[in-house]
Tab-separated table of C-alpha atoms in Angstrom:
chain	number	residue	atom	x	y	z
A	1	UNK	CA	15.781	0.003	-33.004
A	2	UNK	CA	15.590	2.042	-29.817
A	3	UNK	CA	15.450	0.193	-26.507
A	4	UNK	CA	14.685	0.938	-22.895
A	5	UNK	CA	11.847	0.072	-20.562
A	6	UNK	CA	8.687	1.913	-21.373
A	7	UNK	CA	10.245	4.181	-24.002
A	8	UNK	CA	7.100	4.349	-26.131
A	9	UNK	CA	4.916	4.723	-23.052
A	10	UNK	CA	6.750	7.880	-21.996
A	11	UNK	CA	7.867	9.394	-25.309
A	12	UNK	CA	6.299	12.513	-26.833
A	13	UNK	CA	3.887	12.087	-29.785
A	14	UNK	CA	6.455	13.654	-32.097
A	15	UNK	CA	9.176	11.223	-30.979
A	16	UNK	CA	6.835	8.260	-31.367
A	17	UNK	CA	5.839	9.331	-34.881
A	18	UNK	CA	9.460	9.746	-35.930
A	19	UNK	CA	10.341	6.383	-34.430
A	20	UNK	CA	7.517	4.532	-36.173
A	21	UNK	CA	8.274	6.111	-39.557
A	22	UNK	CA	11.784	4.701	-39.356
A	23	UNK	CA	10.656	1.084	-38.921
A	24	UNK	CA	10.374	-1.503	-41.680
A	25	UNK	CA	7.079	-3.301	-42.311
A	26	UNK	CA	8.299	-6.399	-40.488
A	27	UNK	CA	9.453	-4.336	-37.536
A	28	UNK	CA	6.061	-2.636	-37.343
A	29	UNK	CA	4.324	-6.022	-37.314
A	30	UNK	CA	6.594	-7.240	-34.531
A	31	UNK	CA	6.366	-4.109	-32.377
A	32	UNK	CA	3.101	-4.965	-30.516
A	33	UNK	CA	4.762	-8.132	-29.173
A	34	UNK	CA	7.978	-6.431	-27.980
A	35	UNK	CA	6.932	-5.730	-24.426
A	36	UNK	CA	10.158	-3.999	-23.469
A	37	UNK	CA	9.077	-1.020	-25.570
A	38	UNK	CA	5.661	-0.723	-23.958
A	39	UNK	CA	6.400	-1.784	-20.391
A	40	UNK	CA	6.214	0.569	-17.466
A	41	UNK	CA	9.295	0.640	-15.207
A	42	UNK	CA	7.730	-1.588	-12.538
A	43	UNK	CA	6.943	-4.236	-15.181
A	44	UNK	CA	10.577	-4.728	-16.198
A	45	UNK	CA	12.685	-7.394	-14.399
A	46	UNK	CA	15.435	-5.859	-12.267
A	47	UNK	CA	19.011	-6.538	-13.265
A	48	UNK	CA	21.289	-8.766	-11.230
A	49	UNK	CA	21.304	-12.321	-9.887
A	50	UNK	CA	18.013	-12.655	-8.035
A	51	UNK	CA	15.908	-15.687	-7.142
A	52	UNK	CA	12.535	-14.013	-6.594
A	53	UNK	CA	11.071	-10.898	-8.173
A	54	UNK	CA	8.074	-9.492	-6.287
A	55	UNK	CA	5.865	-7.080	-8.224
A	56	UNK	CA	3.649	-5.249	-5.737
A	57	UNK	CA	1.034	-2.863	-6.996
A	58	UNK	CA	-2.468	-1.553	-6.663
A	59	UNK	CA	-5.466	-3.022	-8.421
A	60	UNK	CA	-5.065	-2.677	-12.182
A	61	UNK	CA	-1.409	-1.594	-11.954
A	62	UNK	CA	-0.363	-4.065	-14.662
A	63	UNK	CA	0.960	-6.871	-12.453
A	64	UNK	CA	-0.676	-9.678	-14.445
A	65	UNK	CA	0.687	-8.398	-17.741
A	66	UNK	CA	4.163	-8.167	-16.207
A	67	UNK	CA	3.941	-11.758	-14.961
A	68	UNK	CA	2.690	-13.092	-18.296
A	69	UNK	CA	5.398	-11.258	-20.238
A	70	UNK	CA	8.084	-12.535	-17.868
A	71	UNK	CA	6.955	-16.116	-18.498
A	72	UNK	CA	7.112	-15.440	-22.251
A	73	UNK	CA	10.622	-14.064	-21.934
A	74	UNK	CA	11.700	-17.146	-19.963
A	75	UNK	CA	10.317	-19.825	-22.310
A	76	UNK	CA	10.662	-18.260	-25.782
A	77	UNK	CA	13.834	-18.540	-27.850
A	78	UNK	CA	15.187	-16.553	-30.764
A	79	UNK	CA	12.803	-18.381	-33.114
A	80	UNK	CA	9.463	-20.084	-32.424
A	81	UNK	CA	11.114	-23.520	-32.236
A	82	UNK	CA	14.290	-22.463	-30.429
A	83	UNK	CA	14.540	-23.276	-26.712
A	84	UNK	CA	14.321	-20.495	-24.147
A	85	UNK	CA	15.907	-20.169	-20.746
A	86	UNK	CA	13.124	-22.174	-19.064
A	87	UNK	CA	11.338	-25.333	-20.178
A	88	UNK	CA	9.265	-26.295	-17.106
A	89	UNK	CA	7.155	-23.554	-15.515
A	90	UNK	CA	4.765	-23.614	-12.535
A	91	UNK	CA	1.741	-21.285	-12.646
A	92	UNK	CA	0.318	-21.005	-9.130
A	93	UNK	CA	-2.758	-19.049	-8.062
A	94	UNK	CA	-5.433	-19.163	-5.397
A	95	UNK	CA	-7.503	-21.676	-7.405
A	96	UNK	CA	-7.145	-23.560	-10.679
A	97	UNK	CA	-10.025	-21.522	-12.119
A	98	UNK	CA	-8.290	-18.255	-11.304
A	99	UNK	CA	-5.025	-19.420	-12.853
A	100	UNK	CA	-6.870	-20.409	-16.028
A	101	UNK	CA	-9.106	-17.333	-16.280
A	102	UNK	CA	-6.544	-14.690	-15.227
A	103	UNK	CA	-2.993	-15.949	-15.744
A	104	UNK	CA	-3.622	-18.052	-18.855
A	105	UNK	CA	-6.719	-16.770	-20.674
A	106	UNK	CA	-7.239	-13.318	-19.179
A	107	UNK	CA	-6.984	-10.060	-21.114
A	108	UNK	CA	-3.438	-9.667	-19.800
A	109	UNK	CA	-2.730	-13.393	-19.576
A	110	UNK	CA	-0.157	-15.509	-21.378
A	111	UNK	CA	-2.304	-16.379	-24.398
A	112	UNK	CA	-3.290	-12.757	-25.052
A	113	UNK	CA	0.337	-11.617	-24.811
A	114	UNK	CA	1.783	-14.255	-27.141
A	115	UNK	CA	2.323	-13.617	-30.887
A	116	UNK	CA	0.595	-16.102	-33.211
A	117	UNK	CA	3.747	-18.047	-34.126
A	118	UNK	CA	4.727	-18.516	-30.470
A	119	UNK	CA	1.341	-18.904	-28.843
A	120	UNK	CA	1.181	-21.964	-26.580
A	121	UNK	CA	-1.602	-24.544	-26.723
A	122	UNK	CA	-3.924	-24.800	-23.737
A	123	UNK	CA	-4.474	-28.454	-22.842
A	124	UNK	CA	-7.446	-28.293	-20.529
A	125	UNK	CA	-7.512	-31.927	-19.428
A	126	UNK	CA	-3.864	-31.799	-18.376
A	127	UNK	CA	-4.072	-28.237	-17.023
A	128	UNK	CA	-1.030	-27.085	-18.903
A	129	UNK	CA	0.268	-24.800	-21.647
A	130	UNK	CA	2.585	-26.239	-24.287
A	131	UNK	CA	4.734	-23.956	-26.468
A	132	UNK	CA	5.850	-24.750	-30.024
A	133	UNK	CA	9.427	-25.202	-28.728
A	134	UNK	CA	8.310	-27.846	-26.216
A	135	UNK	CA	8.260	-25.689	-23.067
A	136	UNK	CA	5.443	-26.571	-20.651
A	137	UNK	CA	3.695	-24.546	-17.950
A	138	UNK	CA	1.622	-26.488	-15.398
A	139	UNK	CA	-1.286	-25.032	-13.424
A	140	UNK	CA	-1.497	-25.421	-9.630
A	141	UNK	CA	-3.885	-24.264	-6.917
A	142	UNK	CA	-2.692	-22.888	-3.589
A	143	UNK	CA	-5.664	-24.725	-2.071
A	144	UNK	CA	-3.793	-27.959	-2.791
A	145	UNK	CA	-0.136	-27.528	-1.777
A	146	UNK	CA	0.398	-31.313	-2.005
A	147	UNK	CA	-0.062	-31.122	-5.788
A	148	UNK	CA	3.278	-29.294	-5.922
A	149	UNK	CA	5.049	-32.316	-4.454
A	150	UNK	CA	6.913	-34.247	-7.121
A	151	UNK	CA	6.947	-31.878	-10.147
A	152	UNK	CA	10.094	-29.873	-10.730
A	153	UNK	CA	10.591	-26.560	-12.494
A	154	UNK	CA	13.135	-24.019	-13.663
A	155	UNK	CA	10.703	-21.060	-13.444
A	156	UNK	CA	7.482	-20.164	-11.634
A	157	UNK	CA	4.851	-17.441	-11.555
A	158	UNK	CA	2.888	-17.011	-8.315
A	159	UNK	CA	-0.121	-14.689	-8.616
A	160	UNK	CA	-1.848	-12.885	-5.700
A	161	UNK	CA	0.196	-14.808	-3.155
A	162	UNK	CA	-1.015	-12.578	-0.316
A	163	UNK	CA	-4.525	-14.048	-0.592
A	164	UNK	CA	-3.574	-17.737	-0.888
A	165	UNK	CA	-5.510	-19.833	1.680
A	166	UNK	CA	-2.516	-22.073	2.526
A	167	UNK	CA	0.140	-19.591	1.557
A	168	UNK	CA	3.120	-20.769	3.593
A	169	UNK	CA	2.641	-24.456	2.803
A	170	UNK	CA	2.050	-23.843	-0.920
A	171	UNK	CA	5.040	-21.487	-1.138
A	172	UNK	CA	7.314	-23.987	0.625
A	173	UNK	CA	6.312	-26.818	-1.719
A	174	UNK	CA	6.924	-24.551	-4.724
A	175	UNK	CA	10.439	-23.812	-3.474
A	176	UNK	CA	11.243	-27.522	-3.172
A	177	UNK	CA	10.158	-28.015	-6.785
A	178	UNK	CA	12.074	-25.061	-8.196
A	179	UNK	CA	15.257	-27.079	-8.776
A	180	UNK	CA	15.869	-27.421	-12.513
A	181	UNK	CA	18.486	-25.549	-14.540
A	182	UNK	CA	21.451	-23.527	-13.392
A	183	UNK	CA	19.543	-20.705	-11.683
A	184	UNK	CA	15.764	-21.266	-11.366
A	185	UNK	CA	13.780	-18.073	-10.774
A	186	UNK	CA	10.251	-17.026	-9.917
A	187	UNK	CA	8.048	-13.944	-10.101
A	188	UNK	CA	5.365	-13.025	-7.574
A	189	UNK	CA	2.594	-10.621	-8.607
A	190	UNK	CA	0.432	-9.461	-5.731
A	191	UNK	CA	-1.504	-6.689	-4.119
A	192	UNK	CA	0.252	-6.554	-0.741
A	193	UNK	CA	-1.413	-7.681	2.445
A	194	UNK	CA	-0.061	-8.090	5.947
A	195	UNK	CA	0.703	-11.817	5.732
A	196	UNK	CA	3.797	-13.493	7.138
A	197	UNK	CA	4.793	-15.409	4.008
A	198	UNK	CA	4.968	-12.239	1.908
A	199	UNK	CA	6.898	-10.346	4.571
A	200	UNK	CA	9.399	-13.203	4.832
A	201	UNK	CA	9.891	-13.293	1.051
A	202	UNK	CA	10.503	-9.542	0.948
A	203	UNK	CA	13.182	-9.856	3.651
A	204	UNK	CA	15.053	-12.595	1.776
A	205	UNK	CA	18.383	-11.262	0.390
A	206	UNK	CA	17.722	-13.007	-2.948
A	207	UNK	CA	14.451	-11.099	-3.461
A	208	UNK	CA	14.101	-7.962	-5.592
A	209	UNK	CA	10.964	-5.832	-5.799
A	210	UNK	CA	9.235	-3.341	-8.030
A	211	UNK	CA	6.159	-1.362	-7.072
A	212	UNK	CA	3.498	0.866	-8.595
A	213	UNK	CA	0.116	2.317	-7.633
A	214	UNK	CA	-3.038	1.749	-9.657
A	215	UNK	CA	-2.676	5.142	-11.338
A	216	UNK	CA	0.661	4.158	-12.893
A	217	UNK	CA	-1.359	2.161	-15.424
A	218	UNK	CA	-4.088	4.785	-15.904
A	219	UNK	CA	-3.627	4.801	-19.702
A	220	UNK	CA	-5.144	1.305	-19.773
A	221	UNK	CA	-7.877	1.854	-17.176
A	222	UNK	CA	-11.300	3.458	-17.444
A	223	UNK	CA	-11.221	7.027	-16.144
A	224	UNK	CA	-14.509	6.413	-14.335
A	225	UNK	CA	-12.945	3.482	-12.469
A	226	UNK	CA	-10.077	5.605	-11.166
A	227	UNK	CA	-12.404	8.428	-10.168
A	228	UNK	CA	-14.765	6.122	-8.320
A	229	UNK	CA	-12.201	4.098	-6.388
A	230	UNK	CA	-10.208	7.170	-5.439
A	231	UNK	CA	-13.376	8.920	-4.261
A	232	UNK	CA	-14.438	5.882	-2.246
A	233	UNK	CA	-11.125	4.618	-0.884
A	234	UNK	CA	-8.654	7.509	-1.167
A	235	UNK	CA	-7.139	8.483	2.169
A	236	UNK	CA	-7.969	5.143	3.842
A	237	UNK	CA	-5.665	2.293	4.847
A	238	UNK	CA	-7.561	0.041	2.451
A	239	UNK	CA	-6.861	2.517	-0.327
A	240	UNK	CA	-3.159	2.634	0.524
A	241	UNK	CA	-3.082	-1.149	0.269
A	242	UNK	CA	-5.372	-1.820	-2.692
A	243	UNK	CA	-4.707	1.317	-4.780
A	244	UNK	CA	-1.243	2.480	-3.751
A	245	UNK	CA	0.009	-1.102	-3.440
A	246	UNK	CA	1.701	-0.489	-0.081
A	247	UNK	CA	2.356	-3.198	2.485
A	248	UNK	CA	0.806	-1.978	5.734
A	249	UNK	CA	1.899	-4.001	8.722
A	250	UNK	CA	0.340	-4.392	12.145
A	251	UNK	CA	3.168	-4.778	14.627
A	252	UNK	CA	3.140	-7.443	17.343
A	253	UNK	CA	1.677	-5.876	20.481
A	254	UNK	CA	0.303	-2.894	18.572
A	255	UNK	CA	-2.033	-0.619	20.523
A	256	UNK	CA	-4.209	-0.240	17.405
A	257	UNK	CA	-4.971	-2.561	14.488
A	258	UNK	CA	-5.946	-1.815	10.897
A	259	UNK	CA	-9.221	-3.716	11.316
A	260	UNK	CA	-10.076	-1.693	14.413
A	261	UNK	CA	-9.437	1.608	12.657
A	262	UNK	CA	-11.364	0.580	9.553
A	263	UNK	CA	-14.327	-0.314	11.769
A	264	UNK	CA	-14.152	3.144	13.368
A	265	UNK	CA	-14.688	4.986	10.082
A	266	UNK	CA	-17.612	7.435	9.892
A	267	UNK	CA	-18.860	9.813	7.220
A	268	UNK	CA	-21.144	12.054	9.308
A	269	UNK	CA	-20.104	14.043	12.362
A	270	UNK	CA	-22.273	15.122	15.305
A	271	UNK	CA	-22.605	18.588	16.819
A	272	UNK	CA	-19.492	18.817	18.977
A	273	UNK	CA	-19.205	20.179	22.495
A	274	UNK	CA	-15.540	20.979	21.953
A	275	UNK	CA	-12.960	20.889	19.177
A	276	UNK	CA	-9.226	21.087	19.822
A	277	UNK	CA	-6.125	21.153	17.660
A	278	UNK	CA	-3.187	19.338	19.266
A	279	UNK	CA	0.419	19.942	18.252
A	280	UNK	CA	3.577	17.917	18.823
A	281	UNK	CA	6.388	20.171	17.509
A	282	UNK	CA	9.410	18.541	15.870
A	283	UNK	CA	12.745	18.836	17.638
A	284	UNK	CA	14.713	19.821	14.528
A	285	UNK	CA	14.020	21.718	11.321
A	286	UNK	CA	14.719	21.156	7.645
A	287	UNK	CA	14.460	18.261	5.208
A	288	UNK	CA	15.788	15.634	7.616
A	289	UNK	CA	13.613	16.612	10.551
A	290	UNK	CA	10.650	14.757	11.980
A	291	UNK	CA	7.236	16.061	11.116
A	292	UNK	CA	5.288	18.366	13.364
A	293	UNK	CA	2.188	16.430	14.378
A	294	UNK	CA	-1.009	18.479	14.077
A	295	UNK	CA	-4.290	16.636	14.682
A	296	UNK	CA	-7.843	17.991	14.963
A	297	UNK	CA	-10.373	16.194	17.169
A	298	UNK	CA	-13.951	17.021	18.103
A	299	UNK	CA	-15.821	15.571	21.074
A	300	UNK	CA	-19.353	15.321	22.399
A	301	UNK	CA	-19.040	15.670	26.176
A	302	UNK	CA	-22.634	15.591	27.321
A	303	UNK	CA	-23.847	13.392	30.160
A	304	UNK	CA	-21.576	11.198	32.291
A	305	UNK	CA	-17.934	10.952	31.165
A	306	UNK	CA	-18.295	7.293	30.175
A	307	UNK	CA	-20.702	8.423	27.442
A	308	UNK	CA	-18.369	10.985	25.897
A	309	UNK	CA	-17.394	10.347	22.276
A	310	UNK	CA	-14.833	11.842	19.878
A	311	UNK	CA	-14.157	12.026	16.142
A	312	UNK	CA	-10.716	12.584	14.633
A	313	UNK	CA	-11.372	15.196	11.950
A	314	UNK	CA	-8.058	15.990	10.284
A	315	UNK	CA	-4.359	15.217	10.276
A	316	UNK	CA	-2.767	18.536	9.324
A	317	UNK	CA	0.825	17.528	10.139
A	318	UNK	CA	3.647	19.326	8.323
A	319	UNK	CA	7.403	19.025	8.022
A	320	UNK	CA	9.027	22.054	9.565
A	321	UNK	CA	11.108	24.494	7.601
A	322	UNK	CA	10.810	26.917	10.519
A	323	UNK	CA	8.823	27.106	13.782
A	324	UNK	CA	6.499	29.611	12.161
A	325	UNK	CA	5.592	26.943	9.560
A	326	UNK	CA	3.902	24.639	12.044
A	327	UNK	CA	2.441	27.549	13.999
A	328	UNK	CA	0.650	28.871	10.930
A	329	UNK	CA	-0.454	25.344	9.932
A	330	UNK	CA	-1.926	24.742	13.383
A	331	UNK	CA	-3.735	28.075	13.445
A	332	UNK	CA	-5.084	27.450	9.957
A	333	UNK	CA	-6.479	24.115	11.178
A	334	UNK	CA	-8.120	25.911	14.076
A	335	UNK	CA	-9.759	28.344	11.691
A	336	UNK	CA	-10.982	25.587	9.350
A	337	UNK	CA	-12.657	23.694	12.174
A	338	UNK	CA	-13.540	26.643	14.427
A	339	UNK	CA	-11.636	24.941	17.220
A	340	UNK	CA	-11.818	26.098	20.830
A	341	UNK	CA	-8.242	25.561	21.902
A	342	UNK	CA	-4.720	24.790	20.768
A	343	UNK	CA	-3.026	22.086	22.868
A	344	UNK	CA	0.758	22.156	22.456
A	345	UNK	CA	3.466	19.944	23.923
A	346	UNK	CA	6.286	22.109	25.265
A	347	UNK	CA	8.844	19.505	26.399
A	348	UNK	CA	11.365	20.442	23.733
A	349	UNK	CA	10.885	24.175	23.390
A	350	UNK	CA	9.377	25.406	26.647
A	351	UNK	CA	8.203	29.018	26.537
A	352	UNK	CA	9.667	29.398	23.043
A	353	UNK	CA	6.925	27.139	21.650
A	354	UNK	CA	4.097	29.283	22.982
A	355	UNK	CA	5.909	32.488	22.057
A	356	UNK	CA	6.133	31.326	18.428
A	357	UNK	CA	2.363	30.868	18.348
A	358	UNK	CA	1.750	34.202	20.057
A	359	UNK	CA	3.949	35.826	17.467
A	360	UNK	CA	1.451	34.743	14.800
A	361	UNK	CA	-1.756	35.168	16.825
A	362	UNK	CA	-1.486	36.845	20.204
A	363	UNK	CA	-5.054	36.024	21.251
A	364	UNK	CA	-5.352	32.317	20.394
A	365	UNK	CA	-6.345	30.166	23.424
A	366	UNK	CA	-3.411	27.859	24.186
A	367	UNK	CA	-2.921	25.035	26.645
A	368	UNK	CA	0.728	24.067	27.081
A	369	UNK	CA	1.199	20.423	28.111
A	370	UNK	CA	4.316	18.706	29.418
A	371	UNK	CA	4.961	14.978	29.044
A	372	UNK	CA	5.761	13.443	32.411
A	373	UNK	CA	5.177	9.888	31.167
A	374	UNK	CA	6.577	7.933	28.233
A	375	UNK	CA	4.815	7.800	24.882
A	376	UNK	CA	3.366	4.326	25.448
A	377	UNK	CA	2.056	5.169	28.900
A	378	UNK	CA	0.334	8.265	27.510
A	379	UNK	CA	-1.066	6.363	24.543
A	380	UNK	CA	-2.537	3.379	26.410
A	381	UNK	CA	-5.563	5.218	27.895
A	382	UNK	CA	-6.305	6.638	24.456
A	383	UNK	CA	-6.059	3.173	22.878
A	384	UNK	CA	-8.566	1.988	25.483
A	385	UNK	CA	-11.062	4.575	24.194
A	386	UNK	CA	-10.833	2.959	20.760
A	387	UNK	CA	-11.408	-0.490	22.251
A	388	UNK	CA	-14.545	0.895	23.875
A	389	UNK	CA	-15.761	2.224	20.529
A	390	UNK	CA	-15.662	5.810	21.755
A	391	UNK	CA	-13.432	7.294	19.022
A	392	UNK	CA	-14.238	7.442	15.311
A	393	UNK	CA	-12.220	8.581	12.283
A	394	UNK	CA	-13.111	10.521	9.183
A	395	UNK	CA	-11.439	9.441	5.952
A	396	UNK	CA	-8.130	10.908	4.870
A	397	UNK	CA	-6.154	9.869	7.964
A	398	UNK	CA	-4.071	7.083	6.414
A	399	UNK	CA	-0.658	8.455	7.428
A	400	UNK	CA	-1.800	8.916	11.026
A	401	UNK	CA	-3.356	5.445	11.090
A	402	UNK	CA	-0.180	3.859	9.778
A	403	UNK	CA	1.760	5.403	12.652
A	404	UNK	CA	-0.902	4.221	15.101
A	405	UNK	CA	-0.518	0.620	13.935
A	406	UNK	CA	3.234	0.853	14.574
A	407	UNK	CA	2.816	2.009	18.175
A	408	UNK	CA	3.292	-1.086	20.348
A	409	UNK	CA	3.446	-1.835	24.056
A	410	UNK	CA	7.250	-1.967	23.640
A	411	UNK	CA	7.426	1.393	21.886
A	412	UNK	CA	7.172	2.836	18.383
A	413	UNK	CA	8.284	0.469	15.591
A	414	UNK	CA	8.646	2.937	12.751
A	415	UNK	CA	11.083	5.470	11.355
A	416	UNK	CA	11.566	8.725	13.203
A	417	UNK	CA	9.179	9.839	15.885
A	418	UNK	CA	5.402	9.175	15.995
A	419	UNK	CA	4.578	12.882	15.908
A	420	UNK	CA	1.069	12.377	14.513
A	421	UNK	CA	0.219	9.823	17.197
A	422	UNK	CA	1.606	12.103	19.905
A	423	UNK	CA	-0.643	14.924	18.723
A	424	UNK	CA	-3.636	12.558	18.627
A	425	UNK	CA	-2.922	11.428	22.173
A	426	UNK	CA	-2.684	15.008	23.441
A	427	UNK	CA	-5.987	15.903	21.767
A	428	UNK	CA	-7.934	12.944	23.168
A	429	UNK	CA	-6.313	13.337	26.576
A	430	UNK	CA	-7.490	16.937	26.669
A	431	UNK	CA	-11.016	16.109	25.507
A	432	UNK	CA	-11.843	12.824	27.230
A	433	UNK	CA	-9.053	11.151	29.224
A	434	UNK	CA	-8.216	14.147	31.406
A	435	UNK	CA	-10.447	17.046	30.309
A	436	UNK	CA	-9.528	20.517	31.389
A	437	UNK	CA	-13.164	21.321	32.028
A	438	UNK	CA	-15.875	18.939	33.137
A	439	UNK	CA	-18.590	20.200	30.833
A	440	UNK	CA	-19.012	22.642	27.993
A	441	UNK	CA	-22.469	23.116	26.516
A	442	UNK	CA	-22.677	21.857	22.933
A	443	UNK	CA	-22.481	24.516	20.277
A	444	UNK	CA	-25.329	24.679	17.796
A	445	UNK	CA	-23.248	24.237	14.694
A	446	UNK	CA	-21.570	21.546	12.674
A	447	UNK	CA	-18.452	21.585	10.584
A	448	UNK	CA	-18.453	24.185	7.876
């Protein structure tokens, strides 16, 4: 019989038909219960000697099924009565009800995944599953970490750890109990959130991870569900967390927070007084270069300056293959938004930067800016505008917002350079912090 994670899930119809025709009747009956043939890559345990396997994924990515199948693989032997690798398992979730309804009895839970001759018995009064071979899985609630004191295990499944109410205490007690057998192991299935216990687990050298977005499991999800959640949450930080399954961290001392940016989201824009496109060109070119930050911002600058407001409209940043690449991308953004001016940092390229733009469009209005302060010093007045509720964001700015949350009072805590944030800062500095003109009458138009 063929093997390999997810072979049937990725094979062509012709290959599947040929494969099935070659199976005996008994093999065909057994096939639905052989998860290794149906599993997606992120649902298969990594090789090697690990202590903790963390499966991070978006909603509906198949995390629960992966956890249930891993428990099966740990407790089941070669025959229904033969012992498996593990005999004492802890099932830990946010509440006892959630463990029972999702991990045990859910559509992707342990009972649904188990073949009839190996299906465990649910003993409700004792809150445990008992397999025909004598293996036992006990149910625990993260609300009651003390209940994990005393019992001992050789395997554990922790579901949605990132939302546990007493996560650190419950996790610690689970670790003390995971002491049976030669090499006790555990699996964590969770949609990632910025919580310390999860970040610490991921940094542990004995931890391995797999990851998948919601769409990786689209064959088993309603098409209408995917369309609706992508339409509603695509391009937002919440979407990157809940659908893409990415861990988005707020750094200590960050100038912006995820909650602050989510609260600044708007769907309707006003009639703007001015719109600018700001550019922070990358120093180098090619595949290993930083991106060229290109951000579009509109502002209403009527009345006293303390009443001025802005909306970040687009992050049009690109990775440079040549200077002309970013120049054309910036000018295209200007055309899309009918912007008034291009604001370009010239620290790295000097006159060459403006000459590149002029080579594409000789008449475009340009303001060349030179950074005399550090990135943090330039960003702090802009961050203050957000604290005052004077800057809003349209959707679709997730990559920019992730960089913003990594900009701290000590500097940028991410890979490369914060090119998108730099462009944002130049745009808002031009429009509100240090405007080049005190007042421009509002134009009688909105975004096209």
